[in-house]
Coordinates of C-alpha atoms in Angstrom, one line a residue:
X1 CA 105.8 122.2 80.4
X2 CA 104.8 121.3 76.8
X3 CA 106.2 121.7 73.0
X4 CA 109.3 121.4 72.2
X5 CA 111.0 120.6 75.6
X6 CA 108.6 116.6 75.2
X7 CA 108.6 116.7 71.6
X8 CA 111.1 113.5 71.8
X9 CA 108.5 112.1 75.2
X10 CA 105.3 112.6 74.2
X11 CA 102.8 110.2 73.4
X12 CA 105.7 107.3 71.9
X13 CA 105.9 105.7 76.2
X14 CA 102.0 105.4 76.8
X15 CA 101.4 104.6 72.9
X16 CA 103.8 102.1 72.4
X17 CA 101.2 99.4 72.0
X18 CA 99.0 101.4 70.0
X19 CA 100.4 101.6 66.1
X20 CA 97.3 103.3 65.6
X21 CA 97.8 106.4 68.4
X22 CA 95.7 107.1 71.3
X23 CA 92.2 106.5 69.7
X24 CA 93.1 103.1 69.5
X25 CA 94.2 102.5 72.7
X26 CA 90.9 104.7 74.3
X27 CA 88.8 102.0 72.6
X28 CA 90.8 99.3 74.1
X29 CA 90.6 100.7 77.5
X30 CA 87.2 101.3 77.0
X31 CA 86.1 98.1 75.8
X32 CA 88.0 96.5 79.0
X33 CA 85.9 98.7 81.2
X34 CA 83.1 98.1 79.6
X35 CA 83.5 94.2 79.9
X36 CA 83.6 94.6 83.9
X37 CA 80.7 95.9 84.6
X38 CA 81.0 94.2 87.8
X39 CA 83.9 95.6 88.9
X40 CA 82.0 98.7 89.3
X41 CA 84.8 101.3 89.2
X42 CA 83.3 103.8 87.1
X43 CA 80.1 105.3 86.9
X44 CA 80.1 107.0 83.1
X45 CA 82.9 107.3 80.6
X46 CA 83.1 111.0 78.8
X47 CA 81.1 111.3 75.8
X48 CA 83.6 113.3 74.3
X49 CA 86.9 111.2 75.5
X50 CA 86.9 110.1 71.6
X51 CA 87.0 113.5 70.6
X52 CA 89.6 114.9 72.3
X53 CA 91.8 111.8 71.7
X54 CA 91.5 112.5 68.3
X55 CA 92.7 116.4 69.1
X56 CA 95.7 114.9 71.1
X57 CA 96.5 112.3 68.5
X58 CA 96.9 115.0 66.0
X59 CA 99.2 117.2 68.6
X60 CA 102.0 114.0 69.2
X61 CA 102.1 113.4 64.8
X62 CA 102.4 117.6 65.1
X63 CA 105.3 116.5 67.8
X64 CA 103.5 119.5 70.0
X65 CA 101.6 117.6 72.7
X66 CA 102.1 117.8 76.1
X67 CA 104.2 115.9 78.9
X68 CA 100.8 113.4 79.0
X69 CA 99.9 112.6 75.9
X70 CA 98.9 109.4 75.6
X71 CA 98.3 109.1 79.6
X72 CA 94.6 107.7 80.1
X73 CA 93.0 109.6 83.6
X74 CA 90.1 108.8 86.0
X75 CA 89.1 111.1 88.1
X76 CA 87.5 110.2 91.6
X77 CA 83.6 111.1 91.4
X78 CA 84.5 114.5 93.4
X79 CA 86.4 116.4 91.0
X80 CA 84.9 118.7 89.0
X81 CA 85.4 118.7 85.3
X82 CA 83.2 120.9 83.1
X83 CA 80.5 120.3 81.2
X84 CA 80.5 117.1 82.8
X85 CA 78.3 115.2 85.8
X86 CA 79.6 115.7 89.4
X87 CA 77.9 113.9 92.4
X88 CA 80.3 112.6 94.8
X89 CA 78.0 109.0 94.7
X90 CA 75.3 110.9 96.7
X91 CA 72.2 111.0 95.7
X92 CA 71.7 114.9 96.3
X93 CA 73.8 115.9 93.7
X94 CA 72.7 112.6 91.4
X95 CA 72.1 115.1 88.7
X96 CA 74.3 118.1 89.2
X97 CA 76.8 119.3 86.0
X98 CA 79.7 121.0 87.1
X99 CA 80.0 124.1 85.4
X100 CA 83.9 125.0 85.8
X101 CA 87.1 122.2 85.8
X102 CA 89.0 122.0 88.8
X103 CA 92.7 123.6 89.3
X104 CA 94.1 119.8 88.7
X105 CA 92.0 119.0 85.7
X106 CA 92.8 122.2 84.1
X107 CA 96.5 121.6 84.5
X108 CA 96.1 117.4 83.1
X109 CA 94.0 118.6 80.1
X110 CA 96.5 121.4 79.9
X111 CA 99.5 118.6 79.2
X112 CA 97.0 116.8 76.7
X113 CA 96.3 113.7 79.0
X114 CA 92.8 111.8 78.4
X115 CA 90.0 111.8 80.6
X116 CA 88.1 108.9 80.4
X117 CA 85.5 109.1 83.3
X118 CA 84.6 109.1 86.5
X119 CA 85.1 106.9 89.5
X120 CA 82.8 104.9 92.1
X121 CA 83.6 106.4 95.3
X122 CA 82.6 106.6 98.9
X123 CA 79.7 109.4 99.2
X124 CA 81.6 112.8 99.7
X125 CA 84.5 110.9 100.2
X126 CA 83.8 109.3 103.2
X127 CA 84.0 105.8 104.7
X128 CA 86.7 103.0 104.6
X129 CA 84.7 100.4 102.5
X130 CA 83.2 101.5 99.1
X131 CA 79.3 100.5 100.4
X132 CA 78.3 104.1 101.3
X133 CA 78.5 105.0 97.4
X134 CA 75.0 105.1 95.7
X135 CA 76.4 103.8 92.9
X136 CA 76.9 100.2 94.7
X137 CA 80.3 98.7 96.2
X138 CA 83.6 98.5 94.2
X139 CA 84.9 94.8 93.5
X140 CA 88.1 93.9 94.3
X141 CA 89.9 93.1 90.8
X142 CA 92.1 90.9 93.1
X143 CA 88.8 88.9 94.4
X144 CA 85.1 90.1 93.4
X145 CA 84.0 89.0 97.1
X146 CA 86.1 91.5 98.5
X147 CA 86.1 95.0 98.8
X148 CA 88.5 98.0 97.7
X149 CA 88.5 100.1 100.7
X150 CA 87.7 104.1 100.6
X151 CA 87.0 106.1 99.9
X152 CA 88.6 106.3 96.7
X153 CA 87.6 102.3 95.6
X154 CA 86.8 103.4 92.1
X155 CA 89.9 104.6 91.5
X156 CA 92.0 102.3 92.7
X157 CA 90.1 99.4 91.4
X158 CA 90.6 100.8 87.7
X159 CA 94.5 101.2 88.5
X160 CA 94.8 97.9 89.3
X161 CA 92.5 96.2 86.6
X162 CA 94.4 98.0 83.8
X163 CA 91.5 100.7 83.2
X164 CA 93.3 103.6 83.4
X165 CA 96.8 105.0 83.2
X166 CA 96.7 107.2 86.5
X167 CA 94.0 107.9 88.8
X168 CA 93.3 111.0 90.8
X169 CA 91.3 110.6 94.2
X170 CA 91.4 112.5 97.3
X171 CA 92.8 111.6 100.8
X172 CA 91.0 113.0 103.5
X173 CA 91.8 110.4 106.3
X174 CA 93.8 107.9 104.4
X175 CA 91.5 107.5 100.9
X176 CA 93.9 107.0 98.7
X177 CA 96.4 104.9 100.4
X178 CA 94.1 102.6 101.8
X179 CA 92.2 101.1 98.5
X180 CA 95.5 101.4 96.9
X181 CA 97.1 98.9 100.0
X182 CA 93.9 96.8 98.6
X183 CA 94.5 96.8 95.6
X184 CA 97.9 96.3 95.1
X185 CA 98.8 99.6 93.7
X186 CA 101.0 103.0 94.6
X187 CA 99.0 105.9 95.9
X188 CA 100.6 110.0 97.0
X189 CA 98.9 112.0 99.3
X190 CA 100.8 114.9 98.9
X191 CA 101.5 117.9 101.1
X192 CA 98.8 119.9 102.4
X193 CA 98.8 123.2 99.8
X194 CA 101.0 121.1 97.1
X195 CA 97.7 120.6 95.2
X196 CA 94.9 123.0 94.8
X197 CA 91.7 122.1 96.2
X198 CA 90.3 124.5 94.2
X199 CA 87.1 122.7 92.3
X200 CA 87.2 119.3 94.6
X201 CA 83.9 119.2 96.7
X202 CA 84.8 119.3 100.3
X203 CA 84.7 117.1 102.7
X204 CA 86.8 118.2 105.4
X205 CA 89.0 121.3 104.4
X206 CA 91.7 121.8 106.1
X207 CA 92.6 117.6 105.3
X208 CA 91.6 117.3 101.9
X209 CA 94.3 116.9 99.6
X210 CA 94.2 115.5 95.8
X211 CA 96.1 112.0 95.6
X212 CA 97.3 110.2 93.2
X213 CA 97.0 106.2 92.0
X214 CA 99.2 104.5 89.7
X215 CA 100.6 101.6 88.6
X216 CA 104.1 103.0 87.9
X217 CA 106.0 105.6 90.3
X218 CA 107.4 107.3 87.2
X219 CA 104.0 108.2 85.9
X220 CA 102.7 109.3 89.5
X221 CA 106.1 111.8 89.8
X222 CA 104.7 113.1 86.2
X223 CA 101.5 113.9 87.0
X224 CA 102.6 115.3 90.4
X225 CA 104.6 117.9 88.6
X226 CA 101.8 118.7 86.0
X227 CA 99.1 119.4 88.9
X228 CA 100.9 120.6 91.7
X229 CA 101.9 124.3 92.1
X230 CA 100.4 127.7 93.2
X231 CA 96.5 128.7 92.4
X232 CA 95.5 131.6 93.2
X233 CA 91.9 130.1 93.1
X234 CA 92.9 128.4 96.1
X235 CA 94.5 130.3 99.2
X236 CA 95.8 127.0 100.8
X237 CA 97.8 126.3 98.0
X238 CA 101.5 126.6 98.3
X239 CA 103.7 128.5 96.2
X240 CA 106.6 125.5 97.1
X241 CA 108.5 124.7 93.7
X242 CA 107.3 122.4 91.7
X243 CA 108.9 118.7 92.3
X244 CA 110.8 117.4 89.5
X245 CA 108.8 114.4 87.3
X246 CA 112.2 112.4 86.7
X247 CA 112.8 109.9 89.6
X248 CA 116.5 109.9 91.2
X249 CA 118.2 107.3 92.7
X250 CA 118.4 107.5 96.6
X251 CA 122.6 107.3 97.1
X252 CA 122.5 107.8 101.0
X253 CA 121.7 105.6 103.9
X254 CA 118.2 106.8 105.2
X255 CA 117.1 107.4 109.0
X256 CA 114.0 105.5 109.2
X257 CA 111.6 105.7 112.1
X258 CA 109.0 102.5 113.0
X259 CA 106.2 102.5 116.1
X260 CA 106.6 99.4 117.1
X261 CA 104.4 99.2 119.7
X262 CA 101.4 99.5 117.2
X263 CA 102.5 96.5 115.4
X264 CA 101.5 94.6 118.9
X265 CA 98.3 95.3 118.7
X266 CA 95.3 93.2 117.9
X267 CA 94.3 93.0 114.9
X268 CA 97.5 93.4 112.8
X269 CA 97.6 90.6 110.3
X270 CA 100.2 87.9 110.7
X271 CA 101.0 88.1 107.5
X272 CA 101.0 91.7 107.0
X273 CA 103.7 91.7 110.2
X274 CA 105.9 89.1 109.0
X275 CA 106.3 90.7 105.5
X276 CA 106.9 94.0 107.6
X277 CA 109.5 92.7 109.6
X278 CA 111.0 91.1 106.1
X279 CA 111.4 94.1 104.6
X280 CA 113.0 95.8 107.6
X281 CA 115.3 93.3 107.5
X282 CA 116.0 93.8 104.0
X283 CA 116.5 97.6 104.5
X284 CA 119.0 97.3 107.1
X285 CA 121.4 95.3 105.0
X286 CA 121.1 97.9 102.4
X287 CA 122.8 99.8 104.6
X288 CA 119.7 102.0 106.0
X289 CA 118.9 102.7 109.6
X290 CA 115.9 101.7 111.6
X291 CA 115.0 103.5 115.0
X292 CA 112.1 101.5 116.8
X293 CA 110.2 103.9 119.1
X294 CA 106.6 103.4 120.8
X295 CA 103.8 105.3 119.6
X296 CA 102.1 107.1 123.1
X297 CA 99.2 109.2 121.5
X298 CA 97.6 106.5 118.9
X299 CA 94.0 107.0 120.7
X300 CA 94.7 111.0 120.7
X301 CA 95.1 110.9 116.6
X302 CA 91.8 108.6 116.3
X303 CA 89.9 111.1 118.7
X304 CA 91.4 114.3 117.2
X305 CA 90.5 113.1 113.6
X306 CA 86.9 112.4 114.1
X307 CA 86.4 115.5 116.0
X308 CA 87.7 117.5 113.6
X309 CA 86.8 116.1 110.2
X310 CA 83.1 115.5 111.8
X311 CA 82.7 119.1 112.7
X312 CA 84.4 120.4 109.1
X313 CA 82.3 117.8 107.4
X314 CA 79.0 119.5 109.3
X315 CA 79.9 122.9 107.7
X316 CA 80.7 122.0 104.5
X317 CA 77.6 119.6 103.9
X318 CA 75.4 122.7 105.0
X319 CA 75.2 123.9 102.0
X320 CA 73.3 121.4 100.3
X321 CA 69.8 121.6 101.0
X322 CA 67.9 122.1 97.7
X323 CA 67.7 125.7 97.4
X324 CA 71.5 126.4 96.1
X325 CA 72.7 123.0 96.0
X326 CA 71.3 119.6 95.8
X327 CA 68.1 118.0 94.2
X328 CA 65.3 119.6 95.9
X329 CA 62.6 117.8 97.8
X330 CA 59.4 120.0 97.6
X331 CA 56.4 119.9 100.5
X332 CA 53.0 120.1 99.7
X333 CA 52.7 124.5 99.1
X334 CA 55.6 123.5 96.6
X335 CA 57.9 125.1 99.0
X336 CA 61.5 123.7 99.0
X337 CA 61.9 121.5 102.1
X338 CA 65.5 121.1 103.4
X339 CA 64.5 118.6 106.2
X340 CA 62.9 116.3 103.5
X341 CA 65.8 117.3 101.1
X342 CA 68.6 116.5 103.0
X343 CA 67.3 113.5 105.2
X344 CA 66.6 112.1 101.1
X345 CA 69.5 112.9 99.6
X346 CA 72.4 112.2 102.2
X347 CA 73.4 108.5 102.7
X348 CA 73.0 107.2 106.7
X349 CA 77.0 107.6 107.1
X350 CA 77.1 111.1 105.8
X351 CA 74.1 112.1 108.1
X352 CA 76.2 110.1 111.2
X353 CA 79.2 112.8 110.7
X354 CA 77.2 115.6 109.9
X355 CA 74.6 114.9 113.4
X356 CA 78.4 114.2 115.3
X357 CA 80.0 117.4 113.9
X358 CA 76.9 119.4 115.0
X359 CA 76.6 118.3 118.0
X360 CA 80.2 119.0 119.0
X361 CA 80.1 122.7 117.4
X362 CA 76.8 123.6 119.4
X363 CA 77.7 121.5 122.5
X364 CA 81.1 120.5 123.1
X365 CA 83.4 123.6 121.6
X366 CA 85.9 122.6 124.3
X367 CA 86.0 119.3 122.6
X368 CA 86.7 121.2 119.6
X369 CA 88.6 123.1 120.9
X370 CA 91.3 120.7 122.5
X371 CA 91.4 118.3 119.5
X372 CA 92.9 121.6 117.4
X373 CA 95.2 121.9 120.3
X374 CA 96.2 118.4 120.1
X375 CA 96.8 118.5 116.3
X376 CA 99.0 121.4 116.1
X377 CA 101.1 119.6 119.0
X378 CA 101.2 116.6 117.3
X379 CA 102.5 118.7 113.8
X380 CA 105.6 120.0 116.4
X381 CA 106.5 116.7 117.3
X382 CA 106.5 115.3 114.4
X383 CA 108.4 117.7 112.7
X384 CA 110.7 117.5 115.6
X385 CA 111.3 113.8 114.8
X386 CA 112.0 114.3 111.1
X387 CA 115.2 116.6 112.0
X388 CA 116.2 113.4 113.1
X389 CA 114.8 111.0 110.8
X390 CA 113.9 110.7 106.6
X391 CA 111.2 108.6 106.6
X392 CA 108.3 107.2 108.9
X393 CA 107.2 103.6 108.3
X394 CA 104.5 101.5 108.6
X395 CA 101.7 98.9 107.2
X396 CA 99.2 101.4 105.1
X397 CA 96.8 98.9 106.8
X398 CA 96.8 96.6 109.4
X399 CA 95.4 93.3 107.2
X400 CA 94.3 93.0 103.3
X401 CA 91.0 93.7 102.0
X402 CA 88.0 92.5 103.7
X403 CA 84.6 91.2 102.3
X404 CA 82.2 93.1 100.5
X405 CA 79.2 93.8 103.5
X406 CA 81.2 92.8 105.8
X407 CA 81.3 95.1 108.7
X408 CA 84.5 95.3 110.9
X409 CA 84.0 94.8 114.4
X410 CA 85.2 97.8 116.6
X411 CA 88.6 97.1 116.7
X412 CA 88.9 96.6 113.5
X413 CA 87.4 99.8 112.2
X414 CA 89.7 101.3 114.9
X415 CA 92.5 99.6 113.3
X416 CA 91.7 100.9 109.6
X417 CA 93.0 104.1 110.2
X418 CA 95.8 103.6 112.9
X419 CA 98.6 103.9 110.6
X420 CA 96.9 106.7 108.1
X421 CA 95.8 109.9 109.5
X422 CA 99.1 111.1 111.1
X423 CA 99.8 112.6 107.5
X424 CA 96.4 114.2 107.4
X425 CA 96.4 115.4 110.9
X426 CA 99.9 116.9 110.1
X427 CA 99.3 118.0 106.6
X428 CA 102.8 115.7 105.7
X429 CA 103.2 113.5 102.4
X430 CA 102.9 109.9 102.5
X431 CA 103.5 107.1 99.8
X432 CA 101.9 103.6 100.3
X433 CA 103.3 101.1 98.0
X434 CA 102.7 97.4 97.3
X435 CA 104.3 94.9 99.7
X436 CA 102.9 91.6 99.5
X437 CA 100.0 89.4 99.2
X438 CA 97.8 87.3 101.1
X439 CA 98.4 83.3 101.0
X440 CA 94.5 84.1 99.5
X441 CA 95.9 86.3 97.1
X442 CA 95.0 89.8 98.4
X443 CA 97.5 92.5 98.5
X444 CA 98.6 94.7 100.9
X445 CA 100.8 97.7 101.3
X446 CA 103.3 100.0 103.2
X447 CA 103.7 103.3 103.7
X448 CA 106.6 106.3 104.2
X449 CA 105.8 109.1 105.7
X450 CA 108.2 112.4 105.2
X451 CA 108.6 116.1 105.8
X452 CA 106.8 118.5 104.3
X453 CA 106.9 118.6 100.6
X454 CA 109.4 115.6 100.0
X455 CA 107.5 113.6 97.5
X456 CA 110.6 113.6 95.3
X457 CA 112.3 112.1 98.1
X458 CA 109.6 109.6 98.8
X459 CA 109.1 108.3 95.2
X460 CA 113.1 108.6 94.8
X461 CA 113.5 105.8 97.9
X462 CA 110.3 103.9 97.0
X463 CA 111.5 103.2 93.7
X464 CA 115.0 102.1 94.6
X465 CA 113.6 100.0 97.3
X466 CA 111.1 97.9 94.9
X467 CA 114.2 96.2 93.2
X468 CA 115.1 94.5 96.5

């Protein structure tokens, strides 16, 4: 959607500050990101982000630019963009130039938003702290001692330090929300299919799903229309119409479904439980309906995720051994040498999932097996539960942001993804938004869950509810 149907939009909201047009403000931003260097959320800014500015600028005087113009965009370090460096913070792809744009980045460049750089990032997207990134951890903006979460720290981190307009990551297990809970910010994982994968590296396909980060729900819902939609480059991608990009107020009392039980358990900040509760409370005397129910397969979800991603994750990874992909380790006949390449070039957590995922392929394929079971079960209950119920709600995380280097105990790290990967399993949308703060000062979040492709819906009841 460009020309004349923005003429009167473009450029004059994300400008406003800027008398002399985007190039103006890209300097500013710039500038700011380069004066926290130890914040560490990105790891290059474009060359060639001045000259395209410049090409847009001249697009919003023309009053042709797109719906975007003036939007500033990070993209997490997984995203291809052409011309440009790719290397999911892993050392075997340190030097690898993408030679096509992904589906998403086509369409954002499409609607003339800036592209500024890329994001710090958990390597291939995985982990839930940002210290598996070759690049070095991300620094909470909230706290420099603490860390952003993952896998997508970079980009939340830039969100919430005023470094970029939007950010797009990816949410495999809960990547997005997570930092975002951290940092204080709004993140979408969209439905499964409502965004093309097409040109993201993969990390476990049939979860991955581009998300978005964002300091404002109204610029999340625009860039959600400009980049979702059907690709034939992508044969997961839906052909579901496109949501709208201007919210909508939320006139009827909502169903809203809690597990209660896993607010018991241990580990669930006090803090982050009483500001739950709270907000409940405030809910119900706007009129909407909470339904408490216990949670019975919480250690099913955990199991099923780890089984599945680890296996997908073993695939994926396969191809990069220094022959087609990845920086090549060579033996002493000058031969390439995939043992030496890929023991080199993958990070000790990538190499954990990659070793798990094997093994369970080659040696457990009932294990396999039942965990698919299990996750297409769990997709027909839930679905069940939202002809009942709008919404599912929860903490995105169970406490704020820990230390940098701290390692979580067991629990804890079984806690980091208790209230996340229900969407991923089930392939539904989910919307963390900020919810509080820590009496240290370090946010944290909540999160709706919904049917499929009801991000309007989301954003629409999100955005009412922040002006309690």
């Amino acid at each position: 959607m460009s020309g004349s149907a923005v003429q009167d939009f473009a450029g004059t909201h994300y400008l406003k500050n800027y008398p002399h047009g985007l190039p103006q403000k890209l300097l500013d931003y710039q500038n700011r990101i380069r004066n926290q260097p130890d914040l560490n959320a990105y790891i290059e800014l474009f060359d060639d982000a001045r000259e395209v500015a410049g090409r847009i600028q001249e697009k919003i005087s023309l009053k042709k630019a797109g719906l975007l113009a003036g939007m500033i965009i990070g993209l997490k370090d997984n995203i291809a963009y052409r011309d440009h460096l790719l290397t999911a913070s892993s050392s075997i792809l340190q030097n690898y130039r993408s030679p096509f744009s992904a589906s998403l980045t086509e369409r954002l460049l499409g609607e003339d938003a800036l592209i500024i750089g890329r994001h710090n990032c958990g390597e291939f997207a995985m982990g839930s702290d940002s210290g598996c990134s070759i690049y070095g951890p991300v620094r909470n903006p909230h706290n420099m001692e603490f860390d952003c979460g993952g896998s997508s720290s970079g980009s939340a981190a830039a969100v919430a330090a005023g470094l970029c307009d939007v950010a797009i990551g990816t949410d495999t297990g809960g990547s997005v929300r997570q930092p975002a809970s951290y940092c204080g910010v709004f993140a979408l994982k969209p439905t499964y299919g409502r965004i093309s994968r097409y040109g993201i590296i993969e990390h476990a396909s049939s979860f991955d799903q581009a998300g978005i980060l964002s300091a404002h729900l109204e610029d999340m819902a625009k860039v959600l229309h400009v980049i979702s939609g059907f690709d034939g480059k992508d044969g997961t991608a839906s052909e579901y119409p496109k949501p709208e990009f201007n919210l909508k107020t939320f006139p009827e009392s909502a169903n809203i479904l809690v597990y209660n039980n896993l607010l018991q358990l241990q580990g669930v900040h006090k803090e982050v439980k009483d500001a739950f509760y709270d907000f409940i409370r405030k809910l119900e005397k706007a009129g909407h309906k909470i339904h408490f129910v216990d949670c019975r397969h919480t250690q099913e979800m955990l199991s099923a995720y780890q089984v599945l991603t680890s296996v997908e994750a073993a695939s994926n990874l396969a191809r990069y051994d220094g022959i087609l992909y990845g920086g090549r380790q060579d033996d002493e006949s000058g031969k390439a040498n995939v043992h030496q390449t890929r023991s080199r070039g993958f990070g000790l957590l990538v190499k954990q999932k990659i070793l798990l995922g094997t093994h369970i392929a080659e040696k457990q394929p009932d294990l396999l097996l039942a965990a698919a079971s299990y996750r297409r079960s769990l997709r027909e209950s839930t679905m069940q539960q939202f002809e009942k119920m709008d919404f599912m709600l929860s903490p995105t995380t169970p406490a704020p942001a820990f230390r940098i280097g701290s390692l979580p105990s067991y629990v804890d790290m079984f806690l980091l993804d208790l209230f996340l990967i229900q969407a991923n399993l089930c392939g539904i949308p989910a919307l963390s938004f900020p919810a509080g703060k820590s009496k240290n000062g370090l946010p944290f979040g909540f999160q709706l869950m919904a049917a499929d492709f009801q991000e309007e819906k989301l954003m629409s009841f999100v955005n009412d509810c922040c002006n309690f």
